[in-house]
Short mmCIF file of C-alpha atoms in Angstrom, two decimals:
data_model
loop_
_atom_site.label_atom_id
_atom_site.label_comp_id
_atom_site.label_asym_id
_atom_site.label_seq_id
_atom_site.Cartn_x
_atom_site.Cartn_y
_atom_site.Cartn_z
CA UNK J 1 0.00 0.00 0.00
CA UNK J 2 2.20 2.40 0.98
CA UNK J 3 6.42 2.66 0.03
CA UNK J 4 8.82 5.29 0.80
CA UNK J 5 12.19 4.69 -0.46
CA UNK J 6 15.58 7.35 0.15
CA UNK J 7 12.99 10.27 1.30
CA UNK J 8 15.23 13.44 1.94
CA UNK J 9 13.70 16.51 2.84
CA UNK J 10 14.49 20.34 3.20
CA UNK J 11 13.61 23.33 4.77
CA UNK J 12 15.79 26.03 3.00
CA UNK J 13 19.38 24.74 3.54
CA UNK J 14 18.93 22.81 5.87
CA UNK J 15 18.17 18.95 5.39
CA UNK J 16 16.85 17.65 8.65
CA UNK J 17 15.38 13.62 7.01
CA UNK J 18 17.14 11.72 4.64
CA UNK J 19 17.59 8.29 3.40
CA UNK J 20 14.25 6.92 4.87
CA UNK J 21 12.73 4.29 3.77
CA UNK J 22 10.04 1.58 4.52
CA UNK J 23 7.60 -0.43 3.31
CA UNK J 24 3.43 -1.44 4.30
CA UNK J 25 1.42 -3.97 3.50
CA UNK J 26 -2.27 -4.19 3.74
CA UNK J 27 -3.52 -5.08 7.24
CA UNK J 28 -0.14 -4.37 8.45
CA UNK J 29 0.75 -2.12 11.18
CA UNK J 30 4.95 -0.25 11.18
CA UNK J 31 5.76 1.22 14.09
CA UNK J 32 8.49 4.48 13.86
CA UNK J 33 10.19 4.92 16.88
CA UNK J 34 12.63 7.28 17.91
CA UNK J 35 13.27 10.17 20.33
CA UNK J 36 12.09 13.84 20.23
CA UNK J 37 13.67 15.18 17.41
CA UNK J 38 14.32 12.03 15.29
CA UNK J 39 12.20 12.88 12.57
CA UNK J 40 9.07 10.64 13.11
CA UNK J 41 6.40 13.74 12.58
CA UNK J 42 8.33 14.80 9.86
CA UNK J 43 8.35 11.80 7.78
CA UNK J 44 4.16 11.67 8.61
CA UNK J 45 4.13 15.16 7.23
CA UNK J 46 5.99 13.85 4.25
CA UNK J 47 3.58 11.35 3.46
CA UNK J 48 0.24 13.53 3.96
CA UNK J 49 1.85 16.45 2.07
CA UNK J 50 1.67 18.84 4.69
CA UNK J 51 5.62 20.09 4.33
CA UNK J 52 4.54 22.94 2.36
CA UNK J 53 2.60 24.47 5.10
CA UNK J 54 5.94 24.71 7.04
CA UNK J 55 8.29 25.82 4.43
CA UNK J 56 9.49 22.09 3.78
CA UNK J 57 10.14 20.30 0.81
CA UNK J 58 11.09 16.84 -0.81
CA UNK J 59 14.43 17.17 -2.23
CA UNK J 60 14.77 13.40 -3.41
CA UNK J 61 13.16 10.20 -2.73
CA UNK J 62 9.69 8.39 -3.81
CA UNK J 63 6.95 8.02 -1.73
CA UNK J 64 4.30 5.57 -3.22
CA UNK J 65 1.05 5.16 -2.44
CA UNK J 66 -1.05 1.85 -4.18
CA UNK J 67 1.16 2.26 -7.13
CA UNK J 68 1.25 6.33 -7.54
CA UNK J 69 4.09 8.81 -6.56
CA UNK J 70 2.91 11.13 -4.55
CA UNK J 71 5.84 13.31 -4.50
CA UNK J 72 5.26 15.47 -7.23
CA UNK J 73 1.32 15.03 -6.81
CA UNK J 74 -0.32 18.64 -7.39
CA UNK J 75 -2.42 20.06 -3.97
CA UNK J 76 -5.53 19.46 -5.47
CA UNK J 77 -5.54 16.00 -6.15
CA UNK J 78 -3.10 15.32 -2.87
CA UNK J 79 -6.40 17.12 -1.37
CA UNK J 80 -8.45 14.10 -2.36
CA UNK J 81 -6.47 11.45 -0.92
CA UNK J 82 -5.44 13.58 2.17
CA UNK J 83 -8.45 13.08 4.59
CA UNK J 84 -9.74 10.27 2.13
CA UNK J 85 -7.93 7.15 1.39
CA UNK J 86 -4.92 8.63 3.21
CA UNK J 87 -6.28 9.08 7.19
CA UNK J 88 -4.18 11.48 9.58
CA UNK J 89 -4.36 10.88 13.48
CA UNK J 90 -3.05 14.07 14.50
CA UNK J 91 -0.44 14.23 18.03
CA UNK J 92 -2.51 16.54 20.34
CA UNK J 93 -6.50 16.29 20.46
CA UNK J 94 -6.69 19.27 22.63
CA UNK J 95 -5.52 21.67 19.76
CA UNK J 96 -6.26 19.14 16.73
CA UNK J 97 -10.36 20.12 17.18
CA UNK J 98 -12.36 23.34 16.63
CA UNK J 99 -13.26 24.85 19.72
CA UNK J 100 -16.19 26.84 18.43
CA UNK J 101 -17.79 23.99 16.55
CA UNK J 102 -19.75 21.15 17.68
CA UNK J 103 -18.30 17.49 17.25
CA UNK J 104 -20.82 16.24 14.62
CA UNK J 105 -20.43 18.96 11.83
CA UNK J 106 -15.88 18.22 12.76
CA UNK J 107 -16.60 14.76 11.82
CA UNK J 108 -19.41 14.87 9.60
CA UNK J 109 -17.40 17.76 7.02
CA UNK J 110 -15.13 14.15 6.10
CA UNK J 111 -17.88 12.20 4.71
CA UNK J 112 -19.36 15.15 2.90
CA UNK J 113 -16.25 16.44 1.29
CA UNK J 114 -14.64 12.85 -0.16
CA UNK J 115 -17.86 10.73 -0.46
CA UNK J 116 -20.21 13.31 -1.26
CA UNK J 117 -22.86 12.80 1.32
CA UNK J 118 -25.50 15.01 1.75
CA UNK J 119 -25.56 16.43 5.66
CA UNK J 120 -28.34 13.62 7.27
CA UNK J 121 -26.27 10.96 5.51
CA UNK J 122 -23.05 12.41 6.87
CA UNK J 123 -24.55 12.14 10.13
CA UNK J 124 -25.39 9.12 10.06
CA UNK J 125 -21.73 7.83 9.31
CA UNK J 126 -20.49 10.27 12.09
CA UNK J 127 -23.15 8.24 14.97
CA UNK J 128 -22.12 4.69 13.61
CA UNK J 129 -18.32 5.71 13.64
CA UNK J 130 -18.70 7.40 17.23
CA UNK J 131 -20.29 4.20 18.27
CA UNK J 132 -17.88 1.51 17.07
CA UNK J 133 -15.41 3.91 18.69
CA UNK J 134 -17.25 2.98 21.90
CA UNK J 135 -18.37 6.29 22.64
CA UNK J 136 -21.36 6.34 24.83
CA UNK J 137 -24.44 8.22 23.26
CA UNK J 138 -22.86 9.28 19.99
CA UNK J 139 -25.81 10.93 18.94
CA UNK J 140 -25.57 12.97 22.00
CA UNK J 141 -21.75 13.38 21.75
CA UNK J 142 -22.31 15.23 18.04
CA UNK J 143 -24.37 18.52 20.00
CA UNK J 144 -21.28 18.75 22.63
CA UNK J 145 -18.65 21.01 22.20
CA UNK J 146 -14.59 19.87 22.22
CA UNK J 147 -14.08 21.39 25.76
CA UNK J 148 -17.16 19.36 27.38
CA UNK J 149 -15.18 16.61 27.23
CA UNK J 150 -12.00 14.80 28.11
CA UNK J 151 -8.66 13.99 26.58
CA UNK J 152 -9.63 10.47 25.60
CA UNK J 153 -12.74 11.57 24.19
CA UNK J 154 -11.22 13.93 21.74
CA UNK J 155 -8.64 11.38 20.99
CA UNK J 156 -10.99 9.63 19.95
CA UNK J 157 -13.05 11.79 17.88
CA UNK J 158 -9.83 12.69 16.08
CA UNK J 159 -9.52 8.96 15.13
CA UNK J 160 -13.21 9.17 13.91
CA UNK J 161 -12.44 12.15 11.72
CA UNK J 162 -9.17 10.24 10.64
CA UNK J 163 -12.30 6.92 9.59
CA UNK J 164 -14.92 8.85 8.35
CA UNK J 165 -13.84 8.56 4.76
CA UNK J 166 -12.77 4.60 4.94
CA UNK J 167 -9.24 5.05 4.50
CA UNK J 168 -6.92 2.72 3.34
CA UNK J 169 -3.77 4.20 5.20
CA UNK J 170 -3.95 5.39 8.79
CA UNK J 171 -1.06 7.71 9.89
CA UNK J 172 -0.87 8.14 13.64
CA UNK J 173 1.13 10.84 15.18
CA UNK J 174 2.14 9.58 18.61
CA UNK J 175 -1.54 9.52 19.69
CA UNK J 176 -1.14 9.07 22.61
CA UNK J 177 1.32 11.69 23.79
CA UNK J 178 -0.88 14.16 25.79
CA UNK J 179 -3.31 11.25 27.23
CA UNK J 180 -2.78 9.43 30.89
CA UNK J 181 -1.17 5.87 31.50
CA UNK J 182 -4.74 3.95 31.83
CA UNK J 183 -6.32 6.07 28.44
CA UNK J 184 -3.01 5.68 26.09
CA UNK J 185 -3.09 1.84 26.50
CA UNK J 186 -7.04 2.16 25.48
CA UNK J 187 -6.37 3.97 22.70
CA UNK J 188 -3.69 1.76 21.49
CA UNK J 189 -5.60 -1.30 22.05
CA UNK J 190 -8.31 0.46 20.11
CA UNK J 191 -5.82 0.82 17.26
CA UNK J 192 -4.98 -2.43 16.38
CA UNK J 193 -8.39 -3.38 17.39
CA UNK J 194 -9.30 -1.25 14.22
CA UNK J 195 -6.66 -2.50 11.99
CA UNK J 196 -8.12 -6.20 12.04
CA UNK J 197 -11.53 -5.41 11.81
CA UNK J 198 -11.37 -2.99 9.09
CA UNK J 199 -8.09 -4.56 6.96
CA UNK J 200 -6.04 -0.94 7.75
CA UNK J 201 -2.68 -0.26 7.12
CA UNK J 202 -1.60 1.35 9.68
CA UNK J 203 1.90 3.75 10.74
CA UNK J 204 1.89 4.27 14.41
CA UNK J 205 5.06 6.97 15.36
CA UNK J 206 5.87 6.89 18.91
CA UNK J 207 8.45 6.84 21.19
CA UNK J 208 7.90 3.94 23.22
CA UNK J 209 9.27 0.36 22.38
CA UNK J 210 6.97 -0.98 24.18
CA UNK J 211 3.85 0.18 22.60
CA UNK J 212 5.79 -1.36 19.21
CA UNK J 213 6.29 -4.32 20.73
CA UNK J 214 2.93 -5.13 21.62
CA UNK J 215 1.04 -2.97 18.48
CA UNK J 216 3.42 -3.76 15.41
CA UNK J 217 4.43 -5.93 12.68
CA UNK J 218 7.39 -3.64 11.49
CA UNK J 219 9.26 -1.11 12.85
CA UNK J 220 11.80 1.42 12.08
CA UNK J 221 13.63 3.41 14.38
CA UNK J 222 14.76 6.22 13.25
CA UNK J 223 17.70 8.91 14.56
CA UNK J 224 18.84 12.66 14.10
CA UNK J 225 16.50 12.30 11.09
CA UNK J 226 17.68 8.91 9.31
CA UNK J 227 16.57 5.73 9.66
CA UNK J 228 19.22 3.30 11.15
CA UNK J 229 17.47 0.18 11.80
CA UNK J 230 14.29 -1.50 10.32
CA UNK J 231 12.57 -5.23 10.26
CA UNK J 232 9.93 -7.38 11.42
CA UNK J 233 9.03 -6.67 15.35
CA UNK J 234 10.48 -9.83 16.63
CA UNK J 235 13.37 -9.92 14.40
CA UNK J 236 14.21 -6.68 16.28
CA UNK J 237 13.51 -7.15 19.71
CA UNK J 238 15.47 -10.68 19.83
CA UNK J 239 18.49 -9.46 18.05
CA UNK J 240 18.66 -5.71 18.18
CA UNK J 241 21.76 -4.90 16.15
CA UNK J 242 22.15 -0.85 16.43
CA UNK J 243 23.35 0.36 19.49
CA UNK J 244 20.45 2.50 19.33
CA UNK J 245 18.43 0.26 19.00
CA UNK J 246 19.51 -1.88 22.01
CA UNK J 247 19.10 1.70 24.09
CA UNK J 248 15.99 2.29 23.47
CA UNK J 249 14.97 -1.61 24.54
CA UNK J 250 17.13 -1.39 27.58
CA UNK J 251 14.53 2.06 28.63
CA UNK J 252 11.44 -0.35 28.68
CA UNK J 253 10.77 -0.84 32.56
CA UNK J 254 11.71 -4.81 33.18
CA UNK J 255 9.64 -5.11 36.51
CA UNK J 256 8.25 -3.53 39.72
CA UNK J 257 10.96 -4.27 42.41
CA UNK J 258 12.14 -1.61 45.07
CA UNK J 259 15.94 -1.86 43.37
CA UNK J 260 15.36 -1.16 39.98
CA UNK J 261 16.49 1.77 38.23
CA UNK J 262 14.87 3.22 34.94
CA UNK J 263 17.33 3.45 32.14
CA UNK J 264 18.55 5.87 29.97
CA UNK J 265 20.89 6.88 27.01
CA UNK J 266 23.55 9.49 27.89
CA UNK J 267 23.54 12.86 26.08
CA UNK J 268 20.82 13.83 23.40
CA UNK J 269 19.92 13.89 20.09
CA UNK J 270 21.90 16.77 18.26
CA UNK J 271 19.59 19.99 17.11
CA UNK J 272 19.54 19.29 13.21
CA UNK J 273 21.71 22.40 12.62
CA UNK J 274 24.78 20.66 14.03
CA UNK J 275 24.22 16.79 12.83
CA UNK J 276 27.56 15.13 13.61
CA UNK J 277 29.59 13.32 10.66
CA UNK J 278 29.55 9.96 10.28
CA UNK J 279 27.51 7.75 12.17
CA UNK J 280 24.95 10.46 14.04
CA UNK J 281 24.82 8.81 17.31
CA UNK J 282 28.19 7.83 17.57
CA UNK J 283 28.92 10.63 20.14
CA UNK J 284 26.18 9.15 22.64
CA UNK J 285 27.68 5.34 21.62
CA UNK J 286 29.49 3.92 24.03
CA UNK J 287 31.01 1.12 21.51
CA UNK J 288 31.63 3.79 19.00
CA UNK J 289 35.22 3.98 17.35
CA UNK J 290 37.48 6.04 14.81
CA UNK J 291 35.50 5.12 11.66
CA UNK J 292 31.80 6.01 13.33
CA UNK J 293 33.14 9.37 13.60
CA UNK J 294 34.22 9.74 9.83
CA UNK J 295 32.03 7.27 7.54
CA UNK J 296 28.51 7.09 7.24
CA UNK J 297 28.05 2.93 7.87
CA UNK J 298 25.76 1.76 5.20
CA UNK J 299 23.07 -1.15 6.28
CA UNK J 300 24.07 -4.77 6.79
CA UNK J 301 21.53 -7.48 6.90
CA UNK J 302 21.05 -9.37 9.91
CA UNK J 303 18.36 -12.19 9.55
CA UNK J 304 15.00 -10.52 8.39
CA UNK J 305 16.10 -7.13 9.47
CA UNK J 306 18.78 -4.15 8.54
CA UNK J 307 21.27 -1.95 10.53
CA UNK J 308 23.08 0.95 9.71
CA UNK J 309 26.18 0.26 12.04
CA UNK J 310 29.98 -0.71 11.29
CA UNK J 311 29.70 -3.11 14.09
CA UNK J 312 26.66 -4.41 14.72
CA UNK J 313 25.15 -6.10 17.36
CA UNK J 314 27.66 -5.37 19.29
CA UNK J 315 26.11 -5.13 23.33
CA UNK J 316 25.98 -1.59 24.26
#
């Protein structure tokens, strides 16, 4: 369904993504994980087409979506799959909704502007999505304002708007950034709840391991805007081979007991202005030598999966 391959982008001179690239299936779900900073939301924006709003564009690459480029797509036609067989879960529900507009008319606008509904069949769609979103009283929900309810509630209405049009592609922006402990794990069980009942293809970006573990089929991990690792989920977590890669596994909490201590990787990841040569975490590596500092290490193959690392799998 969906294929990005060597994706650099630019905003002026600056070049803060390049050489990404991945792959999705139908019914699949590929999980992008990184830290703040990595380049997840840009390479989301990248695939929607949104760069231009920020003063970005793609400077090389393909991005293809069920056989068409979409790099050099004009806006108007990008407009009809953006919202419509291409589905955006934005990061923040809080500021993703309208506060002077009720819920229905947010959600119902999707149906009406890529399937041409008229407004009663609009509605319609907007109560049945509400309700297999297991929202309570969706019909109810549509006359309430954004601000009369709570975070998971407008998470969830922002998936809904994301549905409305039956996409094919669901691109979730860490969805679960501004929500509690108890509401992200709903929303992310709700997620891949959606993907096997409606055959979705779905990109979750987030910076938790954990959440890929238990959500994804794929991942890629991406750092100082590259991606440096990529392959099945359990090809990954058994065998990590970047040392990145193993860092970010060895932050999962292992347990509950009084004596352990959280994890974390030294230093952080460098402002895009000031990428360092070579390898771009080698400065934060603790197995890094004279060659991570000079060459860029291309990507070795390690069972199902690939690593961009002179040395990999070597324990961090």
């Amino acid at each position: 369904m969906l294929e990005v391959r060597d994706l650099e982008v630019a905003f002026g001179p600056v070049a803060p993504l390049s050489g990404v690239s991945f792959s999705l299936e139908k019914g699949e779900t590929l999980g992008i994980v990184g830290e703040s900073g990595s380049g997840k939301s840009l390479t989301a924006m990248s695939v929607m087409g949104l760069l231009p709003l920020s003063g970005g564009r793609i400077t090389a690459g393909s991005i293809m979506f069920d056989g068409q480029d979409l790099t050099n797509l004009p806006e108007p036609a990008y407009r009809k799959l953006r919202g419509g067989r291409l589905g955006l879960i934005t990061q923040n529900p809080m500021t993703s909704l309208d506060p002077l507009q009720k819920i229905g008319p947010q959600v119902d606008a999707v149906a009406r502007l890529h399937l041409g509904m008229n407004a009663s069949e609009a509605r319609a769609r907007t109560v049945e999505i509400l309700g297999t979103l297991r929202i309570p009283e969706p019909g109810t929900i549509c006359n309430r304002y954004p601000h009369q309810m709570s975070g998971g509630m407008k998470q969830r209405i922002v998936i809904a708007m994301a549905l409305a049009a039956d996409p094919d592609v669901l691109v979730a922006d860490e969805p679960t950034t501004a929500l509690d402990v108890t509401v992200q794990a709903q929303i992310i069980r709700l997620l891949d709840d959606l993907v096997k009942e409606r055959d979705l293809s779905l990109v979750l970006i987030t910076h938790d391991m954990s959440v890929v573990a238990q959500t994804c089929d794929k991942v890629v991990v991406m750092y100082a805007g590259r991606a440096i690792e990529h392959g099945p989920v359990e090809a990954i977590f058994d065998a990590p081979q970047h040392p990145y890669t193993q860092a970010l596994i060895g932050c999962i909490p292992k347990g509950l007991s009084d004596d352990e201590h959280l994890t974390g990787i030294p230093g952080t990841v460098p402002n895009v202005l000031n990428y360092p040569k070579g390898c771009p975490f080698h400065p934060r590596c603790t197995q890094a030598k004279e060659i991570c500092a000079t060459d860029v290490p291309a990507f070795v193959q390690h069972g199902n999966g690939q690593a961009a690392c002179h040395f990999p799998g070597a324990p961090q």
